[in-house]
Amino acid sequence: MSLLKGLLGMVTLVFSMALLAQQVTYDGYEFKTAEQRQTYQQLTQELRCPKCQNQNIADSNAPLAGDMRERAYNMVMQGHSKQEVIDHMVARYGNFAHYRPPFNLFTAVLWLAPLFIALVGIAIAIRMSRRRRQTVALSDQEREQLQQLKERSKDD
Amino acid sequence: MSDAQTKSNKNWWVLFLPLVVFIGLVVFLLKGLGSDPTKLESVLIDKPVPEFSAVDLFNDNIQHTEKVLYDGPLLMNVWATWCPTCRAEHEFLNKLAAQGVPIVGLNYQDDSRAKAIDWLNTLGDPYTVNIFDPEGDVAFEFGVYGAPETYFIDANGKIRYRHVGDVNQRNWENKLQKIYQQLQQESSS
């Protein structure tokens, strides 16, 4: 009976371990929790490789991207938050290293230009539709002509 | 004068709006044409050199810290034997060292320590201090993203300029020497 219980316990342990391992191993790194893995995953998607022109550190094979992944992993495992890791990278490699640039004087154009262009477009559309709706005023002479035309078409 | 005429007189400048926008775009895009997208501005400009601790390239018993960069003004050159451009600039660094420009060498993620030492023994050692950084931890603190890179550090241990790519006679005479002399003037005054 105790043997059976032990065996059952072993099987459960192996299964749960396999499940756990599946959950927390990613990119060759082992994580203690699924949350840590998720933070790491998000970081490698959002951080940009300074050596490459347009690749995040998850996709890049550059040695520097590897160094940054390692740094991100170590910091996540030490309990640093996602923002702390981002700040750490930006403090060394600049805003270039993050795919979401902050809003400041230099990046204002980047953030505001789409909004500005959309507003201009809407303004132009409104003006054009208004102009089209304006009724055309007829002079007395024109009104008379119109009347005549109408009567003529009735007669036909 | 009719109504329509006064209206068109008032709004004649609107016709020039596309031209103004066009000229603005041309200026903006031309500026972009001249700049090299692979060159990044260092975020450490005007900041003190970051803290670090690393061993000497030749001697494991000697520890270097950021203190070695406080003897400025000086240059810190990031190099490795796997970097062909570093080979190209090495002769010129020897020349600068002979002229009395202090250069600290940061050996960055080299293939092997023996290779790096052999390189300095055969090609000459222009460096006043040789920092060994096999994992690139020191370089990471400086935001190094390639080799060679050369940092200009002032007498107060502040990073004032970063040059990406090789240092040669041409860019030294055209630009870099002025930056170095500026730092020298500041420290003597």
PDB file of C-alpha atoms in Angstrom, chain A residues 36-154:
ATOM      1  CA  GLN A  36       9.167  36.309 -14.894  1.00  0.00           C
ATOM      2  CA  ARG A  37       9.219  34.528 -18.208  1.00  0.00           C
ATOM      3  CA  GLN A  38       6.530  36.818 -19.536  1.00  0.00           C
ATOM      4  CA  THR A  39       8.386  39.946 -18.394  1.00  0.00           C
ATOM      5  CA  TYR A  40      11.549  38.691 -20.071  1.00  0.00           C
ATOM      6  CA  GLN A  41       9.636  37.875 -23.236  1.00  0.00           C
ATOM      7  CA  GLN A  42       8.084  41.354 -23.360  1.00  0.00           C
ATOM      8  CA  LEU A  43      11.464  42.978 -22.739  1.00  0.00           C
ATOM      9  CA  THR A  44      13.184  41.168 -25.583  1.00  0.00           C
ATOM     10  CA  GLN A  45      10.346  42.197 -27.890  1.00  0.00           C
ATOM     11  CA  GLU A  46      10.451  45.850 -26.863  1.00  0.00           C
ATOM     12  CA  LEU A  47      14.174  46.447 -26.534  1.00  0.00           C
ATOM     13  CA  ARG A  48      15.983  47.357 -29.689  1.00  0.00           C
ATOM     14  CA  CYS A  49      19.414  46.137 -30.682  1.00  0.00           C
ATOM     15  CA  PRO A  50      21.711  49.221 -30.932  1.00  0.00           C
ATOM     16  CA  LYS A  51      24.028  47.439 -33.350  1.00  0.00           C
ATOM     17  CA  CYS A  52      21.246  46.619 -35.813  1.00  0.00           C
ATOM     18  CA  GLN A  53      19.197  49.098 -37.757  1.00  0.00           C
ATOM     19  CA  ASN A  54      15.740  47.770 -36.977  1.00  0.00           C
ATOM     20  CA  GLN A  55      15.552  44.607 -34.917  1.00  0.00           C
ATOM     21  CA  ASN A  56      14.513  43.858 -31.384  1.00  0.00           C
ATOM     22  CA  ILE A  57      16.918  41.911 -29.210  1.00  0.00           C
ATOM     23  CA  ALA A  58      14.766  38.775 -29.453  1.00  0.00           C
ATOM     24  CA  ASP A  59      15.223  38.579 -33.228  1.00  0.00           C
ATOM     25  CA  SER A  60      18.809  39.763 -33.517  1.00  0.00           C
ATOM     26  CA  ASN A  61      21.819  37.447 -33.689  1.00  0.00           C
ATOM     27  CA  ALA A  62      24.258  40.259 -32.925  1.00  0.00           C
ATOM     28  CA  PRO A  63      26.512  39.506 -29.943  1.00  0.00           C
ATOM     29  CA  LEU A  64      25.414  42.746 -28.330  1.00  0.00           C
ATOM     30  CA  ALA A  65      21.760  41.648 -28.509  1.00  0.00           C
ATOM     31  CA  GLY A  66      22.826  38.448 -26.743  1.00  0.00           C
ATOM     32  CA  ASP A  67      24.523  40.498 -24.022  1.00  0.00           C
ATOM     33  CA  MET A  68      21.372  42.571 -23.612  1.00  0.00           C
ATOM     34  CA  ARG A  69      19.180  39.458 -23.357  1.00  0.00           C
ATOM     35  CA  GLU A  70      21.497  38.098 -20.691  1.00  0.00           C
ATOM     36  CA  ARG A  71      21.414  41.386 -18.795  1.00  0.00           C
ATOM     37  CA  ALA A  72      17.619  41.502 -19.053  1.00  0.00           C
ATOM     38  CA  TYR A  73      17.353  37.901 -17.821  1.00  0.00           C
ATOM     39  CA  ASN A  74      19.673  38.509 -14.877  1.00  0.00           C
ATOM     40  CA  MET A  75      17.823  41.646 -13.858  1.00  0.00           C
ATOM     41  CA  VAL A  76      14.423  39.967 -14.092  1.00  0.00           C
ATOM     42  CA  MET A  77      15.688  37.081 -11.956  1.00  0.00           C
ATOM     43  CA  GLN A  78      17.034  39.568  -9.402  1.00  0.00           C
ATOM     44  CA  GLY A  79      13.502  40.874  -9.063  1.00  0.00           C
ATOM     45  CA  HIS A  80      13.766  44.072 -11.077  1.00  0.00           C
ATOM     46  CA  SER A  81      10.586  45.283 -12.735  1.00  0.00           C
ATOM     47  CA  LYS A  82      10.153  45.589 -16.472  1.00  0.00           C
ATOM     48  CA  GLN A  83      10.447  49.379 -16.297  1.00  0.00           C
ATOM     49  CA  GLU A  84      13.656  49.158 -14.278  1.00  0.00           C
ATOM     50  CA  VAL A  85      15.255  46.967 -16.941  1.00  0.00           C
ATOM     51  CA  ILE A  86      14.147  49.379 -19.679  1.00  0.00           C
ATOM     52  CA  ASP A  87      15.537  52.359 -17.741  1.00  0.00           C
ATOM     53  CA  HIS A  88      18.792  50.473 -17.227  1.00  0.00           C
ATOM     54  CA  MET A  89      19.191  49.931 -20.979  1.00  0.00           C
ATOM     55  CA  VAL A  90      18.083  53.435 -21.958  1.00  0.00           C
ATOM     56  CA  ALA A  91      20.558  54.961 -19.466  1.00  0.00           C
ATOM     57  CA  ARG A  92      23.376  53.252 -21.379  1.00  0.00           C
ATOM     58  CA  TYR A  93      22.196  53.012 -24.968  1.00  0.00           C
ATOM     59  CA  GLY A  94      19.711  55.875 -25.186  1.00  0.00           C
ATOM     60  CA  ASN A  95      16.116  55.985 -26.356  1.00  0.00           C
ATOM     61  CA  PHE A  96      17.273  54.198 -29.484  1.00  0.00           C
ATOM     62  CA  ALA A  97      17.293  51.006 -27.424  1.00  0.00           C
ATOM     63  CA  HIS A  98      13.547  51.083 -26.729  1.00  0.00           C
ATOM     64  CA  TYR A  99      10.789  50.757 -29.283  1.00  0.00           C
ATOM     65  CA  ARG A 100       8.503  53.125 -27.381  1.00  0.00           C
ATOM     66  CA  PRO A 101      10.195  56.507 -27.306  1.00  0.00           C
ATOM     67  CA  PRO A 102       9.148  58.821 -24.467  1.00  0.00           C
ATOM     68  CA  PHE A 103       7.217  61.996 -25.129  1.00  0.00           C
ATOM     69  CA  ASN A 104       9.554  65.008 -25.000  1.00  0.00           C
ATOM     70  CA  LEU A 105      10.581  68.023 -27.047  1.00  0.00           C
ATOM     71  CA  PHE A 106      12.606  65.946 -29.518  1.00  0.00           C
ATOM     72  CA  THR A 107       9.968  63.281 -30.056  1.00  0.00           C
ATOM     73  CA  ALA A 108       6.949  65.610 -30.014  1.00  0.00           C
ATOM     74  CA  VAL A 109       6.796  65.672 -33.821  1.00  0.00           C
ATOM     75  CA  LEU A 110       6.833  61.892 -33.882  1.00  0.00           C
ATOM     76  CA  TRP A 111       3.876  61.628 -31.536  1.00  0.00           C
ATOM     77  CA  LEU A 112       1.836  64.638 -32.642  1.00  0.00           C
ATOM     78  CA  ALA A 113       2.274  64.584 -36.428  1.00  0.00           C
ATOM     79  CA  PRO A 114      -0.295  61.792 -37.051  1.00  0.00           C
ATOM     80  CA  LEU A 115      -2.850  63.562 -34.853  1.00  0.00           C
ATOM     81  CA  PHE A 116      -2.150  66.882 -36.551  1.00  0.00           C
ATOM     82  CA  ILE A 117      -2.475  65.415 -40.039  1.00  0.00           C
ATOM     83  CA  ALA A 118      -5.728  63.673 -39.092  1.00  0.00           C
ATOM     84  CA  LEU A 119      -7.152  66.948 -37.727  1.00  0.00           C
ATOM     85  CA  VAL A 120      -6.172  68.856 -40.872  1.00  0.00           C
ATOM     86  CA  GLY A 121      -7.815  66.157 -42.973  1.00  0.00           C
ATOM     87  CA  ILE A 122     -11.039  66.316 -40.965  1.00  0.00           C
ATOM     88  CA  ALA A 123     -11.064  70.133 -41.170  1.00  0.00           C
ATOM     89  CA  ILE A 124     -10.653  70.044 -44.947  1.00  0.00           C
ATOM     90  CA  ALA A 125     -13.395  67.405 -45.290  1.00  0.00           C
ATOM     91  CA  ILE A 126     -15.817  69.490 -43.206  1.00  0.00           C
ATOM     92  CA  ARG A 127     -15.101  72.643 -45.188  1.00  0.00           C
ATOM     93  CA  MET A 128     -15.570  70.891 -48.503  1.00  0.00           C
ATOM     94  CA  SER A 129     -18.868  69.314 -47.510  1.00  0.00           C
ATOM     95  CA  ARG A 130     -20.153  72.659 -46.224  1.00  0.00           C
ATOM     96  CA  ARG A 131     -19.260  74.429 -49.437  1.00  0.00           C
ATOM     97  CA  ARG A 132     -21.112  71.818 -51.443  1.00  0.00           C
ATOM     98  CA  ARG A 133     -24.244  72.196 -49.337  1.00  0.00           C
ATOM     99  CA  GLN A 134     -24.503  75.983 -49.847  1.00  0.00           C
ATOM    100  CA  THR A 135     -27.633  76.844 -51.875  1.00  0.00           C
ATOM    101  CA  VAL A 136     -27.034  78.757 -55.020  1.00  0.00           C
ATOM    102  CA  ALA A 137     -28.974  82.000 -55.041  1.00  0.00           C
ATOM    103  CA  LEU A 138     -30.727  82.754 -58.334  1.00  0.00           C
ATOM    104  CA  SER A 139     -31.239  86.206 -59.646  1.00  0.00           C
ATOM    105  CA  ASP A 140     -34.773  87.292 -60.582  1.00  0.00           C
ATOM    106  CA  GLN A 141     -34.014  86.864 -64.234  1.00  0.00           C
ATOM    107  CA  GLU A 142     -32.718  83.331 -63.712  1.00  0.00           C
ATOM    108  CA  ARG A 143     -35.772  82.441 -61.634  1.00  0.00           C
ATOM    109  CA  GLU A 144     -38.008  83.550 -64.474  1.00  0.00           C
ATOM    110  CA  GLN A 145     -36.051  81.457 -66.955  1.00  0.00           C
ATOM    111  CA  LEU A 146     -36.345  78.439 -64.684  1.00  0.00           C
ATOM    112  CA  GLN A 147     -40.065  78.931 -64.417  1.00  0.00           C
ATOM    113  CA  GLN A 148     -40.349  79.103 -68.169  1.00  0.00           C
ATOM    114  CA  LEU A 149     -38.350  75.911 -68.588  1.00  0.00           C
ATOM    115  CA  LYS A 150     -40.519  74.108 -66.096  1.00  0.00           C
ATOM    116  CA  GLU A 151     -43.707  75.200 -67.856  1.00  0.00           C
ATOM    117  CA  ARG A 152     -42.322  74.168 -71.217  1.00  0.00           C
ATOM    118  CA  SER A 153     -41.515  70.689 -69.964  1.00  0.00           C
ATOM    119  CA  LYS A 154     -45.031  70.399 -68.568  1.00  0.00           C
TER     120      LYS A 154
END
